[in-house]
Every structure is written in structure tokens, then in C-alpha cells.
Coordinates of C-alpha atoms in Angstrom, one line a residue:
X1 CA 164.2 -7.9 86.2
X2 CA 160.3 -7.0 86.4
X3 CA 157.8 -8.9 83.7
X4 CA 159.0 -6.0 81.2
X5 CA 161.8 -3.8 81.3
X6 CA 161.4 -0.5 82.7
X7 CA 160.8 3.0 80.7
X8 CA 161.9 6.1 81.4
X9 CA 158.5 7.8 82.3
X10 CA 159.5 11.1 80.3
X11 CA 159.9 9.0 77.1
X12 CA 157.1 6.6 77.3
X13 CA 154.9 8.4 74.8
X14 CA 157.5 9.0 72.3
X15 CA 158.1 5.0 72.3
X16 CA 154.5 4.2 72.3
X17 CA 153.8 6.1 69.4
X18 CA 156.5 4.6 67.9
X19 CA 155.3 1.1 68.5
X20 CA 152.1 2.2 67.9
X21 CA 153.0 2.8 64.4
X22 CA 155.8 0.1 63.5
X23 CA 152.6 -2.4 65.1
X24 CA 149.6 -1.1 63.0
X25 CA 151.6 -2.2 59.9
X26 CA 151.1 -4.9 60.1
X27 CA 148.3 -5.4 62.7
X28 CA 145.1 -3.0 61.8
X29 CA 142.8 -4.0 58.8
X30 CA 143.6 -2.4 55.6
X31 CA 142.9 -3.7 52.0
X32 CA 139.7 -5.2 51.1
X33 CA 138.7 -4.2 55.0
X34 CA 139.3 -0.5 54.7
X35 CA 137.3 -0.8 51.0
X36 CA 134.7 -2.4 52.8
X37 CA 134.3 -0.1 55.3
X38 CA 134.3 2.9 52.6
X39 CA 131.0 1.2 50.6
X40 CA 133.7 -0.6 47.7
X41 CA 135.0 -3.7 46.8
X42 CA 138.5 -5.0 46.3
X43 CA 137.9 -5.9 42.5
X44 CA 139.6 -4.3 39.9
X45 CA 137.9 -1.5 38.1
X46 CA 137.7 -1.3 34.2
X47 CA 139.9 -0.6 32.3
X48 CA 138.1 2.8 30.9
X49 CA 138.3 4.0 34.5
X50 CA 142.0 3.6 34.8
X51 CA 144.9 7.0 34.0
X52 CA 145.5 7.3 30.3
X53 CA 149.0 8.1 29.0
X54 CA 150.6 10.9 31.0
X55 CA 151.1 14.3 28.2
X56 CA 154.3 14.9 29.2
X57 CA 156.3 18.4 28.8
X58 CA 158.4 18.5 25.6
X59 CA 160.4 21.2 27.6
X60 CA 161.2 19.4 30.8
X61 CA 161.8 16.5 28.9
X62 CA 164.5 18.0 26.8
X63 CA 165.9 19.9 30.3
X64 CA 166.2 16.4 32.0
X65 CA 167.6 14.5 29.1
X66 CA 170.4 17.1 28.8
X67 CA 171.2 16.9 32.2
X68 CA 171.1 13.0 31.4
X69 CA 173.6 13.0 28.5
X70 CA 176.4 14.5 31.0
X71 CA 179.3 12.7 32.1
X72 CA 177.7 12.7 35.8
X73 CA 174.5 11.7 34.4
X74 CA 172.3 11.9 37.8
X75 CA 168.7 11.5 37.8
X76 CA 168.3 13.9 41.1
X77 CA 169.9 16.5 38.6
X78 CA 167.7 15.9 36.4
X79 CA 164.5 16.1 38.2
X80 CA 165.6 19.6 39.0
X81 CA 166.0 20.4 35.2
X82 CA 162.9 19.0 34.4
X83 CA 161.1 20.9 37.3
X84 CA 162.6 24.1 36.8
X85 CA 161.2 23.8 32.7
X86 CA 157.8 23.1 33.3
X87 CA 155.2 25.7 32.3
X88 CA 153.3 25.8 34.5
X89 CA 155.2 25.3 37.6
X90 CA 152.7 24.5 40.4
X91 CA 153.5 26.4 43.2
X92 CA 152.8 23.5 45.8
X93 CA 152.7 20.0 45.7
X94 CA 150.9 17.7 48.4
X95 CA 152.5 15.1 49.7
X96 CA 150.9 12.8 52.3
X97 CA 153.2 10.8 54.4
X98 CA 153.0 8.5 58.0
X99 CA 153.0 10.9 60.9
X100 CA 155.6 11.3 63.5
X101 CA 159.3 10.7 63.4
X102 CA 159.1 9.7 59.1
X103 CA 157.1 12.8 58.3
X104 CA 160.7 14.9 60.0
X105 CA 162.2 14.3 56.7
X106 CA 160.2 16.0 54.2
X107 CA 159.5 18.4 56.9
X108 CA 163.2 19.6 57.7
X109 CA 165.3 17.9 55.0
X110 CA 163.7 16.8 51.7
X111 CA 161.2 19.2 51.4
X112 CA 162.6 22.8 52.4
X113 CA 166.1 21.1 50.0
X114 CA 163.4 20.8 46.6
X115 CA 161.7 24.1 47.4
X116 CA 165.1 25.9 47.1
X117 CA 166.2 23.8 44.1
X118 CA 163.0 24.5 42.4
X119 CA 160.6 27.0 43.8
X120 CA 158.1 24.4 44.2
X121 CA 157.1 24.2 47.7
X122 CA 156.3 20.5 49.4
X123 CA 153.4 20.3 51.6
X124 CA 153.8 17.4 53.7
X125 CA 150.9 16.0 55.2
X126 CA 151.0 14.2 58.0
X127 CA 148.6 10.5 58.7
X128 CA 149.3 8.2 61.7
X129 CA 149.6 4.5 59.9
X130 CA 146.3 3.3 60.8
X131 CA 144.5 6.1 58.6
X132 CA 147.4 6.3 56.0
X133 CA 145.3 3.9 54.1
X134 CA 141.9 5.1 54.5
X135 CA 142.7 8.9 53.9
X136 CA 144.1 8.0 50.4
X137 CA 141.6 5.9 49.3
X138 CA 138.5 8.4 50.3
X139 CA 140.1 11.3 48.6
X140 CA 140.8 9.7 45.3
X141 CA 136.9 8.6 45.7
X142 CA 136.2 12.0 46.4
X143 CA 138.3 12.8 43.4
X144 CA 139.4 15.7 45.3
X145 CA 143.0 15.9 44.2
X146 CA 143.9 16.3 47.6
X147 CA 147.3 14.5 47.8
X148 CA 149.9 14.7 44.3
X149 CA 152.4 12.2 46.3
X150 CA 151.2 9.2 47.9
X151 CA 152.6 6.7 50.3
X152 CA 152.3 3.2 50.6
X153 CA 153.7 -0.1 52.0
X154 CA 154.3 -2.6 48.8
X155 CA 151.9 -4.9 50.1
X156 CA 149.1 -2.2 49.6
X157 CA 149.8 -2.3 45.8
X158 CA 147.3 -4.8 44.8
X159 CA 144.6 -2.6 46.4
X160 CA 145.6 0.8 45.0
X161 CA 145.9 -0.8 41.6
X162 CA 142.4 -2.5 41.7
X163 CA 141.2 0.6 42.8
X164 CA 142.7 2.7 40.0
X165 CA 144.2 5.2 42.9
X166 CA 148.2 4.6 42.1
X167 CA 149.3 6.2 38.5
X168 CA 151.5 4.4 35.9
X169 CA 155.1 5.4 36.3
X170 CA 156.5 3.8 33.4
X171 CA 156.2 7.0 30.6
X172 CA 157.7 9.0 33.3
X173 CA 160.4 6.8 34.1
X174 CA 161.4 6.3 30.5
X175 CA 161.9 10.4 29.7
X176 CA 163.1 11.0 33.0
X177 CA 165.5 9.0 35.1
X178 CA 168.6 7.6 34.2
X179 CA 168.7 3.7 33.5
X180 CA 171.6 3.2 35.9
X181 CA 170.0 4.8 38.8
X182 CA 167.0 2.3 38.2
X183 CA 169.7 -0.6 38.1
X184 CA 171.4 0.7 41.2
X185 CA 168.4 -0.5 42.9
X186 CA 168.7 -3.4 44.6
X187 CA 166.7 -6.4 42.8
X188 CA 164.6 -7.5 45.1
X189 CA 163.0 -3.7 45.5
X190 CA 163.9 -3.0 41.4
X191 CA 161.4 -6.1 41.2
X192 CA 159.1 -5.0 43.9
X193 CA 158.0 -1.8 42.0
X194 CA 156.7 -4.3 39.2
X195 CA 152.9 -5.2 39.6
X196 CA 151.8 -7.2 36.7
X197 CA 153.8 -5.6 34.2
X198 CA 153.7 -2.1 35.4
X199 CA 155.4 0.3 37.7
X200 CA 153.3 2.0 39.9
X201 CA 155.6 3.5 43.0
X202 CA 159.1 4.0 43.2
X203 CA 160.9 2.0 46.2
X204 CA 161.8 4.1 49.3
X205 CA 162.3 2.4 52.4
X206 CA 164.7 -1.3 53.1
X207 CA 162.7 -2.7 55.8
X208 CA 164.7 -5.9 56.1
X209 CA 164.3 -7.8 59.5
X210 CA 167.9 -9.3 60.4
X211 CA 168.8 -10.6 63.3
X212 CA 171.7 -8.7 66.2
X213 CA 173.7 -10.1 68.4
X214 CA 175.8 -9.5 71.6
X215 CA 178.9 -10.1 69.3
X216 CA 181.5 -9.6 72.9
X217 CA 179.5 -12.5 74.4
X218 CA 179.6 -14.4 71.6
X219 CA 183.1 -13.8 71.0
X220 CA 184.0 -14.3 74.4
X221 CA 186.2 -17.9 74.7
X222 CA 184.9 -19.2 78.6
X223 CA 181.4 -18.8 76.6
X224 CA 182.3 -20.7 73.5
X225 CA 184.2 -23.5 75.4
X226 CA 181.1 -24.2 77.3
X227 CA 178.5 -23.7 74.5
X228 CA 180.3 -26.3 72.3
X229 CA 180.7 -28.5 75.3
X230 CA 177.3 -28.9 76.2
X231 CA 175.4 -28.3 72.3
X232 CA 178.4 -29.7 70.3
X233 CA 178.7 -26.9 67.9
X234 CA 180.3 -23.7 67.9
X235 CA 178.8 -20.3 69.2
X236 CA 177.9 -18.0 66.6
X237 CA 175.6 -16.5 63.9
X238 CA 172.6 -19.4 64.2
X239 CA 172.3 -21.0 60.9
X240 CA 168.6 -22.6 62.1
X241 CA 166.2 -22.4 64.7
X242 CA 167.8 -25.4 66.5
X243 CA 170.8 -23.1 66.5
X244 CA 169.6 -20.4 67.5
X245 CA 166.9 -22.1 70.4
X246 CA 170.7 -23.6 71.8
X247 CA 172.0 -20.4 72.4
X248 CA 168.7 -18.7 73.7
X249 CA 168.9 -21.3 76.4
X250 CA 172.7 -21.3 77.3
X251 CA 172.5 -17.4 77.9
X252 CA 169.2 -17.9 79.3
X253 CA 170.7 -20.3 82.0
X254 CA 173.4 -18.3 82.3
X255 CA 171.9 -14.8 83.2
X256 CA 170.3 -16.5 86.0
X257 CA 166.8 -14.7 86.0
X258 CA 168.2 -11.2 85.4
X259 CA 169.2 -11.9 81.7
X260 CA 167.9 -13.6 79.0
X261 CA 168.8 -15.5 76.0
X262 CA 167.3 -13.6 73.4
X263 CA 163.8 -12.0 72.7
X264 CA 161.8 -11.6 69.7
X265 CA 158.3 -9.3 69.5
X266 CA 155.4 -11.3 70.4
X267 CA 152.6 -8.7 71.5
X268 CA 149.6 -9.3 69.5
X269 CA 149.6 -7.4 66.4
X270 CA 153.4 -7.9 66.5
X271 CA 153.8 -11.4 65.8
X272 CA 152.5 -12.2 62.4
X273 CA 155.8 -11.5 60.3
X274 CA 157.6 -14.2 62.8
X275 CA 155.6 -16.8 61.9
X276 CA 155.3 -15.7 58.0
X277 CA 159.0 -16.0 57.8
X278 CA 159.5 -19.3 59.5
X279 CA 156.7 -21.1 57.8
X280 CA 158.1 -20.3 54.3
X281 CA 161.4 -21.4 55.3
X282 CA 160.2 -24.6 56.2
X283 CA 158.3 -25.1 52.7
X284 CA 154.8 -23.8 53.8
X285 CA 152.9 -21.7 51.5
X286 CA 150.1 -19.8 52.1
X287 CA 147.6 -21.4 49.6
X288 CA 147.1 -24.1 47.5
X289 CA 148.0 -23.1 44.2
X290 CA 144.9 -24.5 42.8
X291 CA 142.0 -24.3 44.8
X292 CA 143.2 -21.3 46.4
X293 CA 142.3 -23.0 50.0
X294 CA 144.2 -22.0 53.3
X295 CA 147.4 -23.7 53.5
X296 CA 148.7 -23.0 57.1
X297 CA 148.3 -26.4 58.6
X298 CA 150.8 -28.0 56.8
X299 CA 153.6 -29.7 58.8
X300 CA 155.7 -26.8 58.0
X301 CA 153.0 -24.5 60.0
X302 CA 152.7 -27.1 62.7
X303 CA 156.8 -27.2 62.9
X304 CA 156.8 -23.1 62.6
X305 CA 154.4 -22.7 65.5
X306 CA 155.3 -25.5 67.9
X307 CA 158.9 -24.2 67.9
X308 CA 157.7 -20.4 68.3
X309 CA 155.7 -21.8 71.9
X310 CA 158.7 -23.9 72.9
X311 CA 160.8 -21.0 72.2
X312 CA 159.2 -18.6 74.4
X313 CA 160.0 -20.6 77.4
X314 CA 163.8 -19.4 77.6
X315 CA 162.9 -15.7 76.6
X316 CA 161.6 -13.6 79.6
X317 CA 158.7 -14.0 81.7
X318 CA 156.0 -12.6 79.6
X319 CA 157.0 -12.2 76.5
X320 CA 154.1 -13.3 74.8
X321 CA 153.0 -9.5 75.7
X322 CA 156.5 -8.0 74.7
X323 CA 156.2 -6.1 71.6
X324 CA 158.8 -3.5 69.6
X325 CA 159.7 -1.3 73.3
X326 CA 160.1 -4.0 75.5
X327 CA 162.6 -5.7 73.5
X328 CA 164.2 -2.4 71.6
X329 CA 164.7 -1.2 75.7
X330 CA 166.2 -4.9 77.1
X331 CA 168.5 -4.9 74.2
X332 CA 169.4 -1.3 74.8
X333 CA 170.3 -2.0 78.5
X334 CA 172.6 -5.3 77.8
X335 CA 170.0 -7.3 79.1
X336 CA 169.6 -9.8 76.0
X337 CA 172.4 -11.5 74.1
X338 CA 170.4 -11.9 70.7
X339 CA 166.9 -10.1 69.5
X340 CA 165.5 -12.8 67.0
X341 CA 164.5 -10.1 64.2
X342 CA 163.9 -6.5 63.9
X343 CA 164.0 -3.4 61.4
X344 CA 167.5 -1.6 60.7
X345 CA 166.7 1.5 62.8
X346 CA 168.4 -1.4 66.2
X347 CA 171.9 -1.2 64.1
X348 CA 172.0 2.7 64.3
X349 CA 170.6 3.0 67.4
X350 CA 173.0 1.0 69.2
X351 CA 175.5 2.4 68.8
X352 CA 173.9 5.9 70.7
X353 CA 171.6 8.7 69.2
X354 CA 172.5 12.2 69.8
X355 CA 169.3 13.7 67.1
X356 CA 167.1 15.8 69.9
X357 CA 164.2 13.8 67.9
X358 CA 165.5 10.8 69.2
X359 CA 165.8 11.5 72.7
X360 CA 162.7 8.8 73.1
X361 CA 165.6 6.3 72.6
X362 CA 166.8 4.6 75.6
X363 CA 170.3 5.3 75.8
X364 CA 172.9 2.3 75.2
X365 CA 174.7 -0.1 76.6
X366 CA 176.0 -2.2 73.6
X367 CA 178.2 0.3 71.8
X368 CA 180.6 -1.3 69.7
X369 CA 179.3 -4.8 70.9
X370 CA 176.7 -5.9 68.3
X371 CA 177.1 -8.4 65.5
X372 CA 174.2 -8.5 63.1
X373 CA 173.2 -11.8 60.9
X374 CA 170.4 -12.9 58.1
X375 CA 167.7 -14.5 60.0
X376 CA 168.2 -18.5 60.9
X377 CA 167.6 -20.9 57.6
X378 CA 168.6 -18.4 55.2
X379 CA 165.5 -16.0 53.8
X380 CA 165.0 -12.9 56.2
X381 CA 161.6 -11.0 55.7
X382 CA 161.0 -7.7 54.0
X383 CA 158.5 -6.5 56.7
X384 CA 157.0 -3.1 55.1
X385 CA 158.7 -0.7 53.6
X386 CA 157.3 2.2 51.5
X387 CA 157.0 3.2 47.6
X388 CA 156.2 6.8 46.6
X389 CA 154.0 7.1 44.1
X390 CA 152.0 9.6 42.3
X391 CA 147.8 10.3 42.7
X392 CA 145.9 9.8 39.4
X393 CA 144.1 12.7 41.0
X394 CA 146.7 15.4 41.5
X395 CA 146.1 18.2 38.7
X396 CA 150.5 18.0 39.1
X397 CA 151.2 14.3 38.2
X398 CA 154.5 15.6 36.0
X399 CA 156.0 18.0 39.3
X400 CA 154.7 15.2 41.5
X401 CA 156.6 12.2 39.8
X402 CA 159.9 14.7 39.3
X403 CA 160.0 15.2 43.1
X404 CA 159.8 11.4 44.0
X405 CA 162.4 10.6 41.3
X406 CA 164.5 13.3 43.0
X407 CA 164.0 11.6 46.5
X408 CA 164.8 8.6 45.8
X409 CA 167.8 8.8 43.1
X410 CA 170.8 7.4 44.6
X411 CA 172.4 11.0 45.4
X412 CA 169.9 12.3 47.7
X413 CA 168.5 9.3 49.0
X414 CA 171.6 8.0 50.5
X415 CA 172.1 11.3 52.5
X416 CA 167.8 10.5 53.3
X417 CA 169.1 7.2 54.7
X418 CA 171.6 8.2 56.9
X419 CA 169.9 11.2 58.5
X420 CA 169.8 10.6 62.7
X421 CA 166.3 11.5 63.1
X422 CA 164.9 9.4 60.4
X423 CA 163.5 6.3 59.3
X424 CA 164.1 5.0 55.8
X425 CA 166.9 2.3 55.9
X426 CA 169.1 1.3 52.9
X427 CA 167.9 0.0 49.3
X428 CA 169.9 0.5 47.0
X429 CA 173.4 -1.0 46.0
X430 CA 175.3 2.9 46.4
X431 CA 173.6 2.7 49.9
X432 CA 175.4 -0.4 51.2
X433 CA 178.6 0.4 49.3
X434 CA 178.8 3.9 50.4
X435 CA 182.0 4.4 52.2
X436 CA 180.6 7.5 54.2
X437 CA 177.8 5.0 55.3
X438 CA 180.8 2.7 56.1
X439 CA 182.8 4.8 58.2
X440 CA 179.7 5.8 60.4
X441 CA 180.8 3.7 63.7
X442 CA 183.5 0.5 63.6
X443 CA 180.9 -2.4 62.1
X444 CA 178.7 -0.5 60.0
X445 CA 180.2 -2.3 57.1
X446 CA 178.9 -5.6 58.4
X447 CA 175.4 -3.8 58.8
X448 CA 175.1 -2.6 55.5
X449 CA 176.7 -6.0 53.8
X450 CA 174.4 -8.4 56.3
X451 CA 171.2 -6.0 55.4
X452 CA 172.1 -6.1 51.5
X453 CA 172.8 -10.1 51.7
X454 CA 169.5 -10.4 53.4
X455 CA 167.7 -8.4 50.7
X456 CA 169.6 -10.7 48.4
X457 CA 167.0 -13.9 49.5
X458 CA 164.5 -12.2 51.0
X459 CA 160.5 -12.9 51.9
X460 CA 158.3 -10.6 51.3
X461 CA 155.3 -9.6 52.7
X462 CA 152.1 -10.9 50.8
X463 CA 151.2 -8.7 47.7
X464 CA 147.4 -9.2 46.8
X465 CA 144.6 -7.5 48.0
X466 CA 143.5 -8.4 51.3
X467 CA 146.5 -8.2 52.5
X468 CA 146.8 -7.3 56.0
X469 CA 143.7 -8.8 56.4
X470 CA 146.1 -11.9 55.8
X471 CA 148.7 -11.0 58.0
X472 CA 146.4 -10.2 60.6
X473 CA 144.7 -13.4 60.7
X474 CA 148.3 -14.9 61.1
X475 CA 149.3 -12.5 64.0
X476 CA 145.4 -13.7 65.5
X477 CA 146.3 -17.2 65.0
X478 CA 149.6 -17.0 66.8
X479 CA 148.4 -15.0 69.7
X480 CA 145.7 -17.9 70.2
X481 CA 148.7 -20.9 69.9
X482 CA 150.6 -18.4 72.5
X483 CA 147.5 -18.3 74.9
X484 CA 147.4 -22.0 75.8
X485 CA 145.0 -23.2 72.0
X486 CA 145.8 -26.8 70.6
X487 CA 148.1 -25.8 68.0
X488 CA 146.1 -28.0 65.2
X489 CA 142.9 -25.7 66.7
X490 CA 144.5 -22.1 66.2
X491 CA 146.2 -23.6 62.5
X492 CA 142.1 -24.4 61.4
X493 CA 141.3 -21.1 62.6
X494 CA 143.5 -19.2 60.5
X495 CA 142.8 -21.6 57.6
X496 CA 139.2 -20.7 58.2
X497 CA 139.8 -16.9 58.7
X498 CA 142.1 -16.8 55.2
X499 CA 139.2 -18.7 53.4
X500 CA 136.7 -16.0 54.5
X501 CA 139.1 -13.2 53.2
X502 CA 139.8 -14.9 50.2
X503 CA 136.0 -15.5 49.8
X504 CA 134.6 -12.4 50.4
X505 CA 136.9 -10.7 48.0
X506 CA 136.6 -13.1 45.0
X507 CA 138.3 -16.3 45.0
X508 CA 138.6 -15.9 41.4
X509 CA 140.2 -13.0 41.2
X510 CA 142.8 -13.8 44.2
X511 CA 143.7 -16.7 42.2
X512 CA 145.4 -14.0 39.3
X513 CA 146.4 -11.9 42.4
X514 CA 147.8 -15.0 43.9
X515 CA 149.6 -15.9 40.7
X516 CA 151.5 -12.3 40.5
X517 CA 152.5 -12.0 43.6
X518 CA 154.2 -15.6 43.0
X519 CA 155.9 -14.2 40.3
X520 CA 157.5 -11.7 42.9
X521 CA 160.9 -12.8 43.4
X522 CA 160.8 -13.2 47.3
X523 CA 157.1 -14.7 47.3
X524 CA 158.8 -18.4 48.0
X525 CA 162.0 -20.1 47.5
X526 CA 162.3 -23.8 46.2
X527 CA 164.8 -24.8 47.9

């Protein structure tokens, strides 16, 4: 096999962009960078410039809380209700979304489904990730009004906030959506929507790395003789690193230069959440609680990235330059038994695409082969993921917030979650337990229960402005340790690099950031 696994030449761009786009989330500089770069800071504004209290229709209100009082009390219903009684009824709503394969589903589903239940026709507006940030922040200081919906990853939600760009959901939420349907979300994304005491977006997107398996090799009995004969413990799921490093280098051995024992993305800007996840499992934490300081050099950063280097050496040649296609097209083609952590779209696409938007997919070889598992020592990473939320801008906040409660109420979000050309993966509990869901190839009941039980202990990305700023001085740090640098070297360089984020912005004000994102659940885990 060459340094990286061959593409199919007429598909190349489709995966690039793809990668492209699942890499700049977490590699390109938003928060406090992006506001730097458009003349502002990351601090908070005052309070005077901050939405007032949303005036709310008496009529849609009444519309949605009759539809609410019904035996199949339904908040998508609802929505509809409330839409259909306002007065005025915009005739459009903006909505501005990441471009390419996400932006299909308020294109062809979503949107054309709302404009026949209501009349009120959705203008999606397509961004590629790198400028989802930017555009949404220089139109609200434009105050143009440009976008009513806006997107953003969770970890953006410190900077919207501080900015005064994101409006309050909570009134809306109150009137409008029934308390069940914001209990059928799972916790950790129920929780997620909370930023110091306020809801701001609703959840839309379970972007839960877990780790799949080649479950027929593992399963197989020649391979488990020999695998407990030479590591003295049995072949399966890894529980740990140490586990998982074992059977990385039995398949390793085994494939004899033409297959590997596993791979894991570790292109630069590919590479930070690895790391992130590791270190917390060990104990590390970011910063020190009091001074604020860099924290990465503790022994749990030294363990995290000495075993990430040593690890590399029994995945292919080159991997340190392997990122999402590489490993997404081995894995395809049978030529891995294990990818070390990766986004939900691997368990669908397994198991073969037939969605003519998909046809960028390499095709598969692992069909009703592929076990899936919570990532080794317990606490799996929430890498991404989007909330909708509504622009204190738009001159519709009332239509705009009815549309995203629509989207994302267990009803039609579980048909959004299973469409084949899309991208949003399960969050809520009705989404794991949904026996259509179930039924959709022979182990997508393990799927769905391994992707809920990882959501159940989950890390989450950092939440505070500056945020990527963070994460990319990890993914810098990494590639450095991966080049050849003295680990204790590349440690003090992203020590140094956080303390100049952390600076820059405020180190006062990080601190209260700092203290709310620890009061995430999913921040840390005392174990």
C-alpha cells in the first residue's frame, strides 16, 4: 500500500471539500481571532446593548399552546400553529448555514417541508466553515439583519454572547415548545444550550467521536487465541490506550505491510481533539484554576503525547499527514481493523451509500462487519456539533425561533437525522431509541446505544472565548511533538501560546469564562 491510500480521481474534490470543512472546525482561527481581525474585542458588551425581552404574539401563542394541550402534544405541531397565526407573516426567513453537503437539507428537505406547512419561505444561505464565523459576526456589526437563523458550533457560544450577536431563547421556549420535547434531549446537549444561565441556541447536531472496529476480525477465534497468548488479555472493545496500542500492533504485524492496525487523523489541523480527549482522561486540565496559567505540561500532557508519538509507529507509513480521507478511504477498503475516533457519518457510511450526493464516498468493503465502542478510558469527545439560534438583528426573531423549534423537535428531527445525504447525527433520546433508526442495517442498534452511552460521559470541546484559538494551539503543539520536537519543548510552547490567548483577551475575564464552562457537565470528570 502507497504512503496514503488511493482516491478515486473523479471524487477527489468532493472528499477534499469535505475534509476541508470537517478540518477547519477545528483548525482555522475563530473567536477572539476573527474579532480581532474585524477591529473588536472578545469582552462582553454592556448590558444596555444586549436584546430586551422578545414582544411575543398573543395570537401565535394561544395557536401553539392549543396545539400543546393535545393528547399528541408535539412542539413541531406547534411551531406550525404558531407560524400560521402570526400577523404579520414574513414572507422569507434567512437562514445561513455551512456550505456543501449540510446546507442539502434545508435546501431539499427542511426548508421546501416548512414553506408548504406555512407559507413562509426559507432562504438558506450557504458559508464554507472557515467564513461561517466571520460572515455572522460582520453582519450583526453592520446591523444589517441579514441572516434571522444563525449557525454555530457550541464552542462559538462564548463569543456570540460577549458580542451580543446570539438572542435569548428562553421567553420563546417557555410559550412555545413543549417541556417533554426539551427533556427528550439528551443531557449533555439539554445542558449544552445553557450558557451562564441562559439559552441562546437550540442543539442540532451529535457530533460524538467513538471509536469502530473490524468486529469479523475481532470476533474471529485463530485471532483471539493468539492475541491473548501473546498480550494476556482478551481481544475486544479496548478499555485503555494500552489496550488499544496491543491490538494496533498485533494487526499491524499481522497485515504484514499491506494492513494496518488501526489509524486515527493526524494531519495538522486534524489532531487537536485527539490529544484534548486523552489529556482529560488522564486528569490534565487546561488551566490552573487559579492563576488561569497554561496547564498542558502536566504529567498527564506528557503521558497523553508520548503515547500519541509511540502510537504512530504501528499505524501506516505517514500518518502523521493522514487526515479525515485517508483514513475514512483505508477503512472503507478493509485495510484497517480499528479507526481510533471519528464522527457518526463512518457508522452509516459503512454499511454503503446509495444518495447520488454521496457518490464522493468510497464504496465499501466492511458491510455488516463493524463493531463501534466509546473511546479507550471511558469519556469520548463531543467534537463540534451545531445549535441554531436566532439573530438579535432579524426584523423576524418570533418566525425565525418557530422554524428552529420546528427543526429540531423530536418529530422532524429524527427523519433530519436519518436522511442519506446529510450530516446531523443523533441527539436526542427518541433518536437513539427510534426503532425505524434501529432497523436501518443489522447493528444500528449498537450504533445508536454506543453513540448515546458516549454522550452519556462525554468531553466537550472548550466553551469560552478564544476558543479555537485554544484548540488550534493544541493541534500546533502536536504537529511539532509529531515532527521530531522534545516533547517537554512543544508542551512549553503550547503553554506559552494559551497564555498569549488568554492574555490578549483578558485574563480576568477568561477566568468567569473559565469558571462557566467548568460548570458544563463534560468540561472534566473527577474520577
Amino acid at each position: 500500500m502507497e504512503a496514503k491510500p488511493s482516491i478515486d480521481p473523479k471524487h477527489r474534490d468532493a472528499l477534499e471539500q469535505f475534509a476541508r470543512a470537517r478540518a477547519s472546525r477545528r483548525q482555522v482561527l475563530h473567536g477572539a481571532a476573527a474579532l480581532a481581525a474585524l477591529g473588536i474585542s472578545g469582552r462582553a458588551r454592556p448590558a444596555a446593548a444586549r436584546s430586551a425581552a422578545p414582544s411575543l404574539t398573543p395570537a401565535a401563542i394561544s395557536a401553539a399552546q392549543r396545539a400543546l394541550r393535545r393528547q399528541t402534544a408535539d412542539s413541531a405541531q406547534a411551531a406550525v400553529d404558531a407560524a400560521n397565526a402570526l400577523d404579520p407573516k414574513p414572507a422569507e426567513l434567512n437562514l445561513v448555514w455551512e456550505d456543501g453537503l449540510q446546507l442539502q437539507d434545508p435546501t431539499l428537505f427542511s426548508g421546501p417541508m416548512w414553506e408548504e406547512l406555512t407559507g413562509i419561505r426559507i432562504n438558506p444561505i450557504g458559508k464554507p466553515f472557515p467564513e461561517l464565523f466571520a460572515a455572522q459576526v460582520a453582519e450583526h456589526l453592520g446591523q444589517t439583519g441579514a441572516y434571522d437563523v444563525i449557525t454555530y458550533p457550541p464552542s462559538w457560544t462564548a463569543d456570540f454572547v460577549a458580542q451580543g450577536l446570539a438572542e435569548p431563547l428562553d421567553a420563546y421556549i417557555e410559550q412555545y415548545m413543549a417541556p417533554e420535547d426539551l427533556e427528550d434531549y439528551h443531557p449533555l446537549y439539554k445542558e449544552l444550550m445553557n450558557y451562564a444561565g441562559q439559552r441562546y441556541g437550540l442543539f442540532d447536531d451529535g457530533d460524538m467521536i467513538i471509536l469502530y472496529y473490524r468486529r469479523d476480525l475481532f470476533d474471529d477465534p485463530a485471532n483471539q487465541e493468539a492475541f491473548e497468548a501473546e498480550y494476556g488479555h482478551a481481544l475486544a472493545a479496548p478499555k485503555d490506550w494500552t489496550e488499544y496500542d496491543n491490538i494496533q500492533a498485533f494487526f499491524t504485524e499481522q497485515g504484514g505491510g499491506n494492513s494496518w492496525g488501526g489509524a486515527s487523523q493526524r494531519a495538522p489541523g486534524q489532531v487537536y481533539g485527539w490529544f484534548s480527549e486523552e489529556f482529560r482522561n488522564r486528569g490534565g486540565r487546561f488551566f490552573d484554576d487559579e492563576t488561569l496559567d497554561a496547564a498542558l505540561d502536566s504529567q498527564a500532557g506528557i503521558d497523553t503525547l508520548t503515547r500519541m508519538i509511540e502510537s504512530n509507529k504501528t499505524m501506516p507509513p505517514g500518518i502523521e499527514t493522514w487526515g479525515f480521507v485517508e483514513v475514512l478511504t483505508a477503512w472503507m477498503a478493509g485495510q484497517i481493523a480499528m479507526v481510533g475516533g471519528t464522527w457518526p457519518p463512518y457508522g452509516r457510511w459503512s454499511e454503503g451509500t446509495t444518495a447520488e450526493q454521496l457518490n464522493w464516498v468510497p464504496e465499501t468493503t466492511v458491510a455488516g462487519k463493524v463493531g463501534y465502542s466509546v473511546m479507550p478510558m471511558g469519556h469520548s469527545l463531543h467534537n463540534a456539533g451545531f445549535h441554531l439560534g436566532v439573530s438579535v438583528d432579524s426584523q423576524n426573531k418570533e418566525a425565525a425561533y418557530l422554524f428552529i423549534q420546528w427543526m429540531t423537535s423530536p418529530s422532524i428531527s429524527l427523519q433530519r437525522v436519518m436522511l442519506p445525504y446529510a450530516l446531523r447525527d443523533p441527539y436526542r433520546i427518541s433518536h437513539y431509541e427510534s426503532e425505524d433508526y434501529r432497523s436501518r442495517w443489522e447493528y444500528a442498534g449498537d450504533y445508536l446505544d454506543t453513540l448515546r452511552a458516549a454522550a452519556d460521559t462525554a468531553l466537550l470541546d472548550i466553551v469560552m472565548p478564544g476558543s479555537s484559538e485554544y484548540h488550534t494551539a493544541i493541534d500546533q503543539m502536536v504537529t511539532a511533538a509529531q515532527a521530531g520536537g522534545d516533547i517537554a519543548e512543544t508542551l512549553a510552547s503550547g503553554n506559552a501560546a494559551f497564555n498569549e490567548i488568554t492574555d490578549r483577551i483578558g485574563r480576568e475575564s477568561q477566568k468567569e469564562a473559565y469558571e462557566n464552562f467548568k460548570a458544563l457537565p463534560g468540561a472534566y470528570y473527577e474520577e
